[in-house]
Short mmCIF file of C-alpha atoms and ligand atoms in Angstrom, two decimals:
data_model
loop_
_atom_site.label_atom_id
_atom_site.label_comp_id
_atom_site.label_asym_id
_atom_site.label_seq_id
_atom_site.Cartn_x
_atom_site.Cartn_y
_atom_site.Cartn_z
CA UNK A 6 -20.19 41.75 26.39
CA UNK A 7 -23.37 40.32 24.99
CA UNK A 8 -23.30 36.68 24.10
CA UNK A 9 -24.00 37.13 20.35
CA UNK A 10 -21.17 39.61 20.06
CA UNK A 11 -18.84 37.30 21.90
CA UNK A 12 -19.76 34.52 19.52
CA UNK A 13 -18.99 36.77 16.58
CA UNK A 14 -15.65 37.82 17.98
CA UNK A 15 -14.69 34.44 19.24
CA UNK A 16 -13.52 32.79 16.01
CA UNK A 17 -11.36 35.79 15.16
CA UNK A 18 -10.00 35.94 18.66
CA UNK A 19 -9.22 32.27 18.51
CA UNK A 20 -7.37 32.70 15.23
CA UNK A 21 -5.32 35.60 16.57
CA UNK A 22 -4.52 33.76 19.76
CA UNK A 23 -3.68 30.56 18.01
CA UNK A 24 -1.35 32.24 15.59
CA UNK A 25 0.40 33.85 18.54
CA UNK A 26 0.74 30.92 20.84
CA UNK A 27 0.16 27.84 18.77
CA UNK A 28 2.49 27.90 15.78
CA UNK A 29 4.35 24.87 17.09
CA UNK A 30 1.37 23.25 18.72
CA UNK A 31 -0.43 23.48 15.35
CA UNK A 32 2.06 20.93 14.17
CA UNK A 33 0.45 18.52 16.56
CA UNK A 34 -2.15 16.44 14.79
CA UNK A 35 -4.20 16.18 17.95
CA UNK A 36 -5.38 19.74 17.61
CA UNK A 37 -5.43 20.08 13.83
CA UNK A 38 -9.13 19.66 13.18
CA UNK A 39 -8.78 19.05 9.44
CA UNK A 40 -6.32 16.26 10.11
CA UNK A 41 -8.59 14.67 12.69
CA UNK A 42 -11.64 14.90 10.45
CA UNK A 43 -10.14 13.74 7.17
CA UNK A 44 -6.92 11.86 7.78
CA UNK A 45 -6.82 10.33 11.26
CA UNK A 46 -9.07 7.39 10.43
CA UNK A 47 -6.44 5.98 8.08
CA UNK A 48 -3.15 7.53 9.16
CA UNK A 49 -3.77 7.37 12.93
CA UNK A 50 -4.75 10.14 15.33
CA UNK A 51 -1.09 10.41 16.28
CA UNK A 52 0.22 10.15 12.66
CA UNK A 53 1.86 6.80 13.49
CA UNK A 54 -0.06 5.07 10.70
CA UNK A 55 -2.96 2.65 10.35
CA UNK A 56 -4.44 1.48 7.05
CA UNK A 57 -2.38 4.29 5.58
CA UNK A 58 1.33 4.77 6.23
CA UNK A 59 2.80 6.81 9.09
CA UNK A 60 2.96 10.53 8.25
CA UNK A 61 6.12 11.58 10.09
CA UNK A 62 9.09 13.58 8.80
CA UNK A 63 11.53 10.67 9.24
CA UNK A 64 9.24 8.36 7.31
CA UNK A 65 8.64 10.78 4.45
CA UNK A 66 12.21 11.48 3.42
CA UNK A 67 11.58 10.06 -0.03
CA UNK A 68 8.44 12.12 -0.62
CA UNK A 69 9.09 15.71 -1.63
CA UNK A 70 6.73 18.36 -0.29
CA UNK A 71 5.14 19.22 -3.67
CA UNK A 72 4.50 15.51 -4.14
CA UNK A 73 2.82 15.37 -0.75
CA UNK A 74 0.55 18.26 -1.78
CA UNK A 75 -0.20 16.52 -5.05
CA UNK A 76 -0.96 13.25 -3.22
CA UNK A 77 -3.37 14.96 -0.83
CA UNK A 78 -5.05 16.94 -3.64
CA UNK A 79 -5.35 14.18 -6.22
CA UNK A 80 -5.21 11.04 -4.09
CA UNK A 81 -3.44 7.93 -5.34
CA UNK A 82 -4.98 5.95 -8.10
CA UNK A 83 -5.84 2.35 -7.26
CA UNK A 84 -5.06 2.83 -3.55
CA UNK A 85 -7.22 3.78 -0.59
CA UNK A 86 -5.71 7.25 -0.51
CA UNK A 87 -8.62 9.57 -1.51
CA UNK A 88 -8.40 12.92 -3.32
CA UNK A 89 -9.12 15.97 -1.14
CA UNK A 90 -8.91 18.63 -3.86
CA UNK A 91 -12.66 19.26 -3.79
CA UNK A 92 -13.17 18.82 -0.03
CA UNK A 93 -10.38 21.05 1.25
CA UNK A 94 -9.05 24.44 0.17
CA UNK A 95 -5.54 24.80 -1.25
CA UNK A 96 -4.65 26.56 1.99
CA UNK A 97 -5.89 23.68 4.12
CA UNK A 98 -3.98 21.20 1.99
CA UNK A 99 -0.78 23.21 2.29
CA UNK A 100 -1.14 23.34 6.05
CA UNK A 101 -1.75 19.60 6.20
CA UNK A 102 1.40 19.08 4.15
CA UNK A 103 3.25 21.27 6.64
CA UNK A 104 1.82 19.31 9.50
CA UNK A 105 3.06 15.94 8.27
CA UNK A 106 6.65 17.20 7.90
CA UNK A 107 6.68 18.69 11.41
CA UNK A 108 8.00 16.60 14.27
CA UNK A 109 5.44 15.31 16.74
CA UNK A 110 4.92 17.55 19.75
CA UNK A 111 5.21 14.51 21.98
CA UNK A 112 7.76 11.84 21.15
CA UNK A 113 5.90 8.57 20.86
CA UNK A 114 7.04 5.55 22.84
CA UNK A 115 7.53 2.30 21.00
CA UNK A 116 8.94 -0.08 23.57
CA UNK A 117 8.43 -3.70 24.55
CA UNK A 118 4.77 -3.21 25.54
CA UNK A 119 3.73 -1.48 22.32
CA UNK A 120 5.66 -3.99 20.23
CA UNK A 121 4.17 -6.99 22.00
CA UNK A 122 0.61 -5.62 21.75
CA UNK A 123 0.97 -5.03 18.01
CA UNK A 124 1.64 -8.69 17.20
CA UNK A 125 -0.91 -10.50 15.04
CA UNK A 126 -0.80 -14.24 14.56
CA UNK A 127 -2.52 -15.59 11.43
CA UNK A 128 -1.45 -19.23 11.74
CA UNK A 129 -0.27 -21.07 14.84
CA UNK A 130 3.32 -22.33 14.82
CA UNK A 131 3.34 -25.90 13.51
CA UNK A 132 -0.24 -25.77 12.22
CA UNK A 133 0.66 -25.68 8.50
CA UNK A 134 1.84 -28.68 6.42
CA UNK A 135 5.61 -29.25 6.23
CA UNK A 136 5.78 -29.59 2.47
CA UNK A 137 5.32 -27.22 -0.44
CA UNK A 138 1.80 -26.81 -1.78
CA UNK A 139 3.15 -26.53 -5.36
CA UNK A 140 5.35 -28.47 -7.78
CA UNK A 141 8.08 -25.91 -8.52
CA UNK A 142 11.61 -26.30 -7.08
CA UNK A 143 11.23 -24.58 -3.68
CA UNK A 144 14.86 -23.47 -3.77
CA UNK A 145 14.69 -21.87 -7.19
CA UNK A 146 11.89 -19.48 -6.37
CA UNK A 147 12.18 -15.73 -6.50
CA UNK A 148 10.46 -13.41 -4.10
CA UNK A 149 9.78 -10.29 -6.16
CA UNK A 150 8.93 -7.08 -4.33
CA UNK A 151 6.51 -4.87 -6.28
CA UNK A 152 6.64 -1.38 -4.81
CA UNK A 153 3.99 0.08 -7.13
CA UNK A 154 1.04 -1.36 -5.27
CA UNK A 155 2.79 -2.96 -2.28
CA UNK A 156 2.66 -6.58 -3.30
CA UNK A 157 5.09 -9.46 -3.53
CA UNK A 158 5.11 -12.20 -6.14
CA UNK A 159 6.49 -15.70 -5.66
CA UNK A 160 7.96 -16.63 -9.04
CA UNK A 161 8.89 -20.11 -10.24
CA UNK A 162 12.55 -19.70 -11.27
CA UNK A 163 12.48 -22.58 -13.80
CA UNK A 164 9.35 -21.74 -15.74
CA UNK A 165 9.35 -18.03 -14.90
CA UNK A 166 5.70 -18.15 -13.98
CA UNK A 167 4.17 -16.47 -10.93
CA UNK A 168 2.89 -18.94 -8.31
CA UNK A 169 1.11 -16.37 -6.18
CA UNK A 170 0.92 -12.66 -5.51
CA UNK A 171 0.01 -11.11 -2.15
CA UNK A 172 -0.29 -7.72 -0.45
CA UNK A 173 2.59 -6.52 1.72
CA UNK A 174 2.79 -3.66 4.18
CA UNK A 175 3.43 -0.17 2.82
CA UNK A 176 6.95 0.47 1.45
CA UNK A 177 9.12 -2.55 2.21
CA UNK A 178 12.64 -1.57 3.25
CA UNK A 179 15.85 -3.58 2.94
CA UNK A 180 15.76 -6.99 1.33
CA UNK A 181 13.51 -9.76 2.64
CA UNK A 182 15.38 -12.47 4.57
CA UNK A 183 14.92 -16.24 4.48
CA UNK A 184 14.96 -19.01 7.06
CA UNK A 185 17.95 -21.38 6.52
CA UNK A 186 15.76 -24.00 4.78
CA UNK A 187 14.18 -21.39 2.51
CA UNK A 188 10.66 -22.08 3.77
CA UNK A 189 9.96 -18.74 5.41
CA UNK A 190 10.59 -15.23 4.21
CA UNK A 191 10.61 -12.21 6.51
CA UNK A 192 9.82 -8.69 5.36
CA UNK A 193 10.38 -5.32 7.04
CA UNK A 194 8.39 -2.22 6.08
CA UNK A 195 9.45 1.38 6.42
CA UNK A 196 6.84 1.83 9.15
CA UNK A 197 8.31 -0.95 11.27
CA UNK A 198 6.06 -3.89 10.38
CA UNK A 199 7.82 -7.24 10.31
CA UNK A 200 5.99 -10.04 8.52
CA UNK A 201 6.66 -13.77 8.44
CA UNK A 202 5.39 -15.53 5.31
CA UNK A 203 5.32 -19.31 4.77
CA UNK A 204 6.39 -19.83 1.15
CA UNK A 205 5.57 -23.55 1.15
CA UNK A 206 1.98 -22.85 2.18
CA UNK A 207 1.72 -19.46 0.49
CA UNK A 208 0.38 -17.94 3.73
CA UNK A 209 1.16 -15.04 5.99
CA UNK A 210 1.99 -16.46 9.44
CA UNK A 211 2.44 -13.45 11.74
CA UNK A 212 3.17 -9.73 11.85
CA UNK A 213 4.53 -7.41 14.50
CA UNK A 214 5.38 -3.72 14.55
CA UNK A 215 8.96 -3.57 15.85
CA UNK A 216 9.52 0.14 15.29
CA UNK A 217 8.05 3.30 13.87
CA UNK A 218 10.70 3.91 11.24
CA UNK A 219 12.66 0.81 10.32
CA UNK A 220 15.63 0.19 8.06
CA UNK A 221 15.91 -3.57 7.69
CA UNK A 222 16.02 -6.89 9.44
CA UNK A 223 18.44 -9.82 9.60
CA UNK A 224 17.72 -13.48 10.36
CA UNK A 225 20.27 -15.56 12.28
CA UNK A 226 21.99 -18.34 10.31
CA UNK A 227 20.48 -20.91 12.68
CA UNK A 228 17.05 -19.48 11.92
CA UNK A 229 16.15 -18.82 15.55
CA UNK A 230 16.22 -15.05 15.74
CA UNK A 231 15.41 -11.96 13.74
CA UNK A 232 17.04 -8.64 14.56
CA UNK A 233 15.40 -5.40 13.47
CA UNK A 234 17.31 -2.13 12.85
CA UNK A 235 15.29 0.99 13.66
CA UNK A 236 15.80 4.64 12.80
CA UNK A 237 13.04 5.47 15.24
CA UNK A 238 13.08 4.77 18.11
CA UNK A 239 16.84 4.31 18.43
CA UNK A 240 16.67 0.58 19.06
CA UNK A 241 17.51 -2.88 17.85
CA UNK A 242 14.71 -5.37 18.42
CA UNK A 243 15.29 -9.14 18.73
CA UNK A 244 12.38 -11.40 17.76
CA UNK A 245 11.76 -15.11 18.12
CA UNK A 246 11.29 -16.26 14.53
CA UNK A 247 8.83 -19.02 15.45
CA UNK A 248 5.95 -16.61 15.99
CA UNK A 249 7.67 -13.19 15.97
CA UNK A 250 7.26 -12.63 19.70
CA UNK A 251 9.68 -9.95 20.85
CA UNK A 252 12.61 -11.14 22.98
CA UNK A 253 14.51 -7.98 23.70
CA UNK A 254 14.55 -4.28 22.89
CA UNK A 255 18.11 -2.96 22.89
CA UNK A 256 18.63 0.78 23.34
CA UNK A 257 21.41 2.02 21.10
CA UNK A 258 23.59 4.49 22.99
CA UNK A 259 27.23 5.38 23.50
CA UNK A 260 29.01 5.71 26.86
CA UNK A 261 27.82 9.27 27.28
CA UNK A 262 24.20 8.28 26.71
CA UNK A 263 23.99 9.75 23.19
CA UNK A 264 21.60 7.59 21.23
CA UNK A 265 21.85 6.61 17.58
CA UNK A 266 19.74 5.53 14.67
CA UNK A 267 20.62 2.06 13.39
CA UNK A 268 21.44 2.15 9.67
CA UNK A 269 21.30 -1.58 9.08
CA UNK A 270 21.84 -4.96 10.68
CA UNK A 271 23.35 -8.04 9.04
CA UNK A 272 23.80 -11.67 9.96
CA UNK A 273 27.45 -12.77 10.17
CA UNK A 274 26.91 -16.54 9.90
CA UNK A 275 30.47 -17.80 10.57
CA UNK A 276 30.58 -15.66 13.71
CA UNK A 277 27.06 -16.54 14.87
CA UNK A 278 26.34 -12.92 15.42
CA UNK A 279 24.49 -9.90 14.12
CA UNK A 280 26.51 -6.85 13.09
CA UNK A 281 24.84 -3.46 13.31
CA UNK A 282 25.86 -0.25 11.54
CA UNK A 283 25.11 2.91 13.52
CA UNK A 284 24.31 6.25 11.97
CA UNK A 285 25.02 8.76 14.74
CA UNK A 286 27.80 7.28 16.87
CA UNK A 287 31.16 6.01 15.57
CA UNK A 288 30.73 2.43 16.69
CA UNK A 289 29.93 -0.93 15.14
CA UNK A 290 27.98 -3.37 17.29
CA UNK A 291 28.22 -7.13 17.31
CA UNK A 292 25.39 -9.05 18.98
CA UNK A 293 26.14 -12.73 19.40
CA UNK A 294 23.50 -15.44 19.21
CA UNK A 295 26.01 -18.18 19.96
CA UNK A 296 24.75 -20.12 22.98
CA UNK A 297 28.32 -20.28 24.25
CA UNK A 298 28.65 -16.53 24.26
CA UNK A 299 25.12 -16.00 25.47
CA UNK A 300 24.41 -18.49 28.25
CA UNK A 301 20.95 -17.15 29.05
CA UNK A 302 20.14 -17.28 25.31
CA UNK A 303 18.41 -13.95 25.13
CA UNK A 304 20.88 -11.36 26.34
CA UNK A 305 22.12 -9.98 23.02
CA UNK A 306 24.58 -7.88 24.99
CA UNK A 307 26.36 -5.82 22.35
CA UNK A 308 30.09 -6.02 21.86
CA UNK A 309 30.83 -2.42 20.97
CA UNK A 310 33.68 -1.69 18.59
CA UNK A 311 34.68 1.94 18.94
CA UNK A 312 35.93 3.61 15.79
CA UNK A 313 37.39 6.95 14.76
CA UNK A 314 34.76 7.52 12.13
CA UNK A 315 31.12 6.64 11.44
CA UNK A 316 30.39 3.51 9.45
CA UNK A 317 26.92 3.43 8.08
CA UNK A 318 27.15 1.21 5.03
CA UNK A 319 28.83 -2.18 5.04
CA UNK A 320 30.43 -4.96 3.12
CA UNK A 321 31.86 -8.15 4.65
CA UNK A 322 34.65 -10.36 3.42
CA UNK A 323 33.46 -13.93 2.75
CA UNK A 324 34.78 -15.17 6.14
CA UNK A 325 33.21 -12.28 8.03
CA UNK A 326 36.57 -11.42 9.59
CA UNK A 327 36.43 -7.94 8.15
CA UNK A 328 33.82 -5.33 7.59
CA UNK A 329 34.51 -2.69 4.97
CA UNK A 330 32.57 0.42 5.71
CA UNK A 331 32.08 3.85 4.30
CA UNK A 332 31.15 6.99 6.07
CA UNK A 333 29.27 9.77 4.39
CA UNK A 334 32.56 11.66 4.20
CA UNK A 335 33.82 9.23 1.58
CA UNK A 336 36.67 7.74 3.53
CA UNK A 337 36.46 3.98 3.76
CA UNK A 338 37.80 1.86 6.56
CA UNK A 339 38.43 -1.81 7.05
CA UNK A 340 37.65 -3.05 10.54
CA UNK A 341 38.91 -6.41 11.68
CA UNK A 342 36.06 -7.85 13.69
CA UNK A 343 38.33 -10.24 15.61
CA UNK A 344 40.71 -7.65 16.99
CA UNK A 345 37.93 -5.09 17.09
CA UNK A 346 39.58 -2.15 15.40
CA UNK A 347 40.39 -0.48 12.11
CA UNK A 348 43.28 -2.13 10.26
CA UNK A 349 43.29 -0.20 6.98
CA UNK A 350 41.93 2.80 5.16
CA UNK A 351 40.53 2.28 1.73
CA UNK A 352 39.95 4.88 -0.95
CA UNK A 353 36.22 5.07 -1.64
CA UNK A 354 35.78 8.51 -3.16
CA UNK A 355 32.52 8.15 -5.07
CA UNK A 356 30.22 7.23 -2.18
CA UNK A 357 30.14 3.49 -2.71
CA UNK A 358 26.97 1.52 -2.24
CA UNK A 359 28.64 -1.18 -0.18
CA UNK A 360 25.36 -2.80 0.73
CA UNK A 361 25.28 -3.83 -2.90
CA UNK A 362 28.92 -4.90 -3.19
CA UNK A 363 29.88 -8.33 -4.49
CA UNK A 364 33.08 -10.37 -4.54
CA UNK A 365 34.79 -12.91 -6.82
CA UNK A 366 38.16 -14.52 -7.53
CA UNK A 367 40.20 -12.39 -9.91
CA UNK A 368 43.56 -13.86 -10.88
CA UNK A 369 44.98 -15.03 -7.53
CA UNK A 370 43.04 -12.75 -5.30
CA UNK A 371 39.57 -12.13 -3.97
CA UNK A 372 38.26 -8.79 -5.07
CA UNK A 373 35.20 -6.85 -4.08
CA UNK A 374 33.39 -4.53 -6.43
CA UNK A 375 30.89 -1.84 -5.66
CA UNK A 376 28.97 0.74 -7.63
CA UNK A 377 29.16 4.35 -6.45
CA UNK A 378 26.18 6.52 -5.68
CA UNK A 379 27.81 9.78 -6.77
CA UNK A 380 30.28 8.81 -9.48
CA UNK A 381 29.82 6.83 -12.64
CA UNK A 382 32.38 4.22 -11.71
CA UNK A 383 32.59 0.72 -10.31
CA UNK A 384 35.44 0.35 -7.80
CA UNK A 385 37.28 -2.98 -7.71
CA UNK A 386 39.27 -3.52 -4.52
CA UNK A 387 41.78 -6.26 -3.66
CA UNK A 388 40.60 -7.75 -0.40
CA UNK A 389 44.09 -8.61 0.85
CA UNK A 390 45.96 -5.37 0.29
CA UNK A 391 42.77 -3.25 0.39
CA UNK A 392 44.06 -1.32 -2.63
CA UNK A 393 41.76 -0.22 -5.42
CA UNK A 394 42.97 -2.16 -8.41
CA UNK A 395 40.61 -0.67 -10.93
CA UNK A 396 37.98 2.01 -11.37
CA UNK A 397 35.71 0.96 -14.22
CA UNK A 398 33.97 4.02 -15.69
CA UNK A 399 30.25 3.49 -16.29
CA UNK A 400 27.50 5.57 -17.89
CA UNK A 401 26.58 7.10 -14.54
CA UNK A 402 26.24 6.43 -10.82
CA UNK A 403 24.72 3.02 -10.16
CA UNK A 404 22.93 1.36 -7.30
CA UNK A 405 22.83 -2.43 -7.61
CA UNK A 406 25.57 -4.76 -8.75
CA UNK A 407 25.07 -8.50 -9.05
CA UNK A 408 26.74 -11.65 -10.30
CA UNK A 409 26.81 -15.40 -9.61
CA UNK A 410 29.54 -18.00 -9.05
CA UNK A 411 28.64 -19.66 -12.34
CA UNK A 412 28.49 -16.67 -14.62
CA UNK A 413 31.38 -14.79 -16.22
CA UNK A 414 29.77 -11.36 -15.92
CA UNK A 415 28.86 -8.81 -13.28
CA UNK A 416 25.77 -6.69 -13.99
CA UNK A 417 25.47 -3.09 -12.85
CA UNK A 418 22.72 -0.52 -13.33
CA UNK A 419 22.84 3.27 -13.81
CA UNK A 420 20.02 3.80 -11.35
CA UNK A 421 21.46 6.74 -9.42
CA UNK A 422 22.02 8.85 -12.49
CA UNK A 423 19.84 11.47 -14.12
CA UNK A 424 20.29 9.90 -17.56
CA UNK A 425 20.96 6.48 -19.07
CA UNK A 426 18.76 4.97 -16.42
CA UNK A 427 17.42 2.47 -18.92
CA UNK A 428 20.82 0.82 -19.32
CA UNK A 429 22.36 -2.20 -17.61
CA UNK A 430 26.11 -2.57 -18.11
CA UNK A 431 27.91 -5.86 -18.22
CA UNK A 432 31.44 -6.28 -16.85
CA UNK A 433 33.64 -9.27 -17.63
CA UNK A 434 34.89 -10.55 -14.26
CA UNK A 435 38.11 -11.91 -15.84
CA UNK A 436 39.25 -8.78 -17.64
CA UNK A 437 37.45 -6.12 -15.56
CA UNK A 438 36.34 -4.57 -18.84
CA UNK A 439 32.86 -3.47 -19.88
CA UNK A 440 31.66 -5.83 -22.55
CA UNK A 441 28.07 -4.86 -23.28
CA UNK A 442 25.20 -2.48 -22.68
CA UNK A 443 21.65 -3.78 -22.42
CA UNK A 444 18.45 -1.76 -22.68
CA UNK A 445 15.73 -4.01 -21.25
CA UNK A 446 13.02 -1.46 -22.13
CA UNK A 447 14.33 1.68 -23.86
CA UNK A 448 13.38 4.89 -22.03
CA UNK A 449 12.34 3.05 -18.86
CA UNK A 450 14.38 2.71 -15.69
CA UNK A 451 16.20 -0.63 -15.43
CA UNK A 452 17.66 -1.80 -12.15
CA UNK A 453 18.59 -4.68 -9.89
CA UNK A 454 19.63 -7.99 -11.40
CA UNK A 455 19.26 -11.36 -9.73
CA UNK A 456 20.29 -14.79 -11.01
CA UNK A 457 18.56 -18.13 -11.01
CA UNK A 458 19.94 -20.77 -8.69
CA UNK A 459 22.19 -22.22 -11.41
CA UNK A 460 23.34 -18.82 -12.66
CA UNK A 461 22.01 -19.50 -16.16
CA UNK A 462 19.47 -16.70 -16.27
CA UNK A 463 19.56 -13.12 -15.08
CA UNK A 464 16.36 -11.32 -14.11
CA UNK A 465 16.28 -7.50 -14.43
CA UNK A 466 13.57 -5.11 -13.19
CA UNK A 467 11.99 -2.44 -15.33
CA UNK A 468 11.35 -0.19 -12.35
CA UNK A 469 8.09 1.51 -13.38
CA UNK A 470 4.43 1.15 -12.51
CA UNK A 471 3.84 -0.40 -15.92
CA UNK A 472 7.09 -2.29 -15.53
CA UNK A 473 8.18 -5.84 -16.02
CA UNK A 474 10.80 -8.43 -15.26
CA UNK A 475 13.07 -9.07 -18.20
CA UNK A 476 14.76 -12.45 -18.18
CA UNK A 477 18.08 -12.86 -19.97
CA UNK A 478 20.14 -15.86 -20.88
CA UNK A 479 23.17 -14.95 -18.75
CA UNK A 480 25.64 -16.25 -21.34
CA UNK A 481 24.25 -15.09 -24.67
CA UNK A 482 22.65 -11.97 -23.11
CA UNK A 483 19.51 -12.55 -25.19
CA UNK A 484 16.04 -11.85 -23.76
CA UNK A 485 14.13 -15.07 -23.11
CA UNK A 486 10.97 -13.79 -21.43
CA UNK A 487 9.14 -10.72 -20.12
CA UNK A 488 6.66 -10.70 -17.23
CA UNK A 489 4.50 -7.64 -16.45
CA UNK A 490 4.84 -6.30 -12.89
CA UNK A 491 3.94 -3.17 -10.92
CA UNK A 492 7.21 -1.37 -10.21
CA UNK A 493 9.23 -4.47 -9.41
CA UNK A 494 12.24 -3.56 -7.29
CA UNK A 495 14.29 -6.32 -5.66
CA UNK A 496 14.10 -9.98 -6.60
CA UNK A 497 15.47 -12.54 -4.22
CA UNK A 498 16.37 -16.07 -5.24
CA UNK A 499 15.85 -18.46 -2.32
CA UNK A 500 18.89 -20.64 -3.09
CA UNK A 501 21.31 -17.78 -3.76
CA UNK A 502 20.25 -16.10 -0.54
CA UNK A 503 20.38 -19.09 1.78
CA UNK A 504 23.72 -20.25 0.37
CA UNK A 505 25.08 -16.70 0.57
CA UNK A 506 26.13 -16.56 -3.05
CA UNK A 507 29.14 -14.25 -3.43
CA UNK A 508 27.32 -12.54 -6.29
CA UNK A 509 24.48 -11.11 -4.24
CA UNK A 510 24.02 -8.97 -1.15
CA UNK A 511 23.21 -10.58 2.18
C1 HEC B 18 -9.33 5.96 3.47
C2 HEC B 18 -8.01 6.00 4.00
C3 HEC B 18 -7.19 7.26 3.88
C4 HEC B 18 -7.54 8.55 4.20
C5 HEC B 18 -8.86 9.04 4.76
C6 HEC B 18 -6.37 9.37 3.96
N1 HEC B 18 -5.36 8.60 3.48
FE1 HEC B 18 -3.52 9.25 2.93
N2 HEC B 18 -3.03 7.39 2.31
C7 HEC B 18 -3.82 6.28 2.46
C8 HEC B 18 -3.13 5.14 1.89
C9 HEC B 18 -3.63 3.71 1.83
C10 HEC B 18 -1.90 5.62 1.38
C11 HEC B 18 -0.83 4.82 0.64
C12 HEC B 18 -1.10 4.95 -0.82
C13 HEC B 18 -0.15 4.15 -1.67
O1 HEC B 18 -0.23 2.94 -1.64
O2 HEC B 18 0.68 4.77 -2.36
C14 HEC B 18 -1.87 7.03 1.69
C15 HEC B 18 -0.83 7.86 1.35
C16 HEC B 18 -0.70 9.17 1.75
C17 HEC B 18 0.45 9.98 1.54
C18 HEC B 18 1.74 9.56 0.86
C19 HEC B 18 2.67 8.94 1.88
C20 HEC B 18 3.96 8.41 1.32
O3 HEC B 18 4.79 8.00 2.12
O4 HEC B 18 4.13 8.35 0.10
C21 HEC B 18 0.19 11.21 2.09
C22 HEC B 18 1.13 12.39 2.13
C23 HEC B 18 -1.14 11.14 2.65
N3 HEC B 18 -1.65 9.90 2.41
C24 HEC B 18 -1.75 12.19 3.31
C25 HEC B 18 -3.08 12.15 3.72
C26 HEC B 18 -3.77 13.28 4.32
C27 HEC B 18 -3.12 14.61 4.64
C28 HEC B 18 -5.04 12.88 4.54
C29 HEC B 18 -6.18 13.71 5.07
C30 HEC B 18 -6.47 14.91 4.36
C31 HEC B 18 -5.15 11.48 4.12
N4 HEC B 18 -3.95 11.09 3.62
C32 HEC B 18 -6.30 10.73 4.20
C33 HEC B 18 -5.07 6.21 3.01
C34 HEC B 18 -5.80 7.31 3.42
#
């Protein structure tokens, strides 16, 4: 065969061959030339992320495929994500969209070495002044997460004025967590980046990538450790909070070696332990940080509670003796953490959002209340008998429920509904009746309430790119102020978080 002819045939031959033998290998970014040319510089040659977020199926579960195509074609306004509609054909864009939803050909490793190497230190431990650089009450600050352009705002909770605003990693996941004195706040991003921020000095201190797909983190009540819950790899990662150096990577597996994603990890202060919810094996893990239980101080050997059913969303009683969990099947169980087994079933039919549950004294009992993700109802459960004492019908499925020790009302949104998403409903904690509906910004999604330290004001998010925080007098339910923000999601009051207010999640 003459060389010119070969050259002419070659591309066609290559296409035929590749479509025969490479349909799976095509999913590998390494040999997708368009990906390498146009995307790798920002999203990483291996799709694990860089300036841009990781482009892996597990990380994209909130982005629908048509939205991915739209993002690639049109880019994202006011971000570094460029538009490729004029550079690439529709066909090329579709195949790139296919690529990013395909699993990697080679499973990436993200173990102790990779984690340690990823750490960046911006300020040496002890190098920053030990007092706030501003006048506002350091315990009545809010950390406001703005998802629209990946920023956080530190808000003065007395004057309701922003003190500073700074960039965060892409897509923060789970609430930020505070050190016991409220000086530091720790963030986790969907792509596994953990950041330590010094609120008093308004400075980022350190960052480390603890996983590739991360759910949340918890900080120990003594402030010494952070524990990170990962979906990928299947690990829990313990960090030293002083400078975020990794202490231990804990593989999450059952007796047979089956590994599991970690749905979430929480600090159980009275027990001096972390409690982890597992997605794929029916166990709950307790990891003690009590020096007495952990003589070498860094073991974090899990105490594994074996259950009959999966528990992947949690609520704790105030003493942390019990964990109330729901499985995706809808059956709830109460596990006594001291005896290490299930002690009661609890009816939780509407897929409760236990991570957002709250508790209060009602008559002579402590009750917990949780919105439901699938039914328009708030379930109120007696925490002694574990019976549902009331189902309060709401305008639709909600997501966040909040209150405060010093306020008579519990606030719930209609976030998980297809309509009425602009409404916040107010429940009287004494009568368990709905007393009022608020529309912070008619037609715009309203969600997530948080109270000031004294419980006098409630702050609600208008969850849109041209959104705002709407501040209410928590007694009269009148609006006192509005502050523009870019898709504000959660707001976290330093005092309510570090004192573990019964009206907010932990
Ligand atoms: C100059 C850097 C850069 C380049 C080049 C780039 N991206 Fe992006 N991309 C980003 C950034 C930054 C974001 C996050 C945008 C935001 O904040 O919403 C992003 C977001 C995305 C998202 C949305 C992810 C999500 O979780 O919502 C997709 C999908 C995406 N990029 C695909 C691509 C593809 C495919 C290419 C190549 C054709 C590419 N990008 C090239 C920087 C880049």
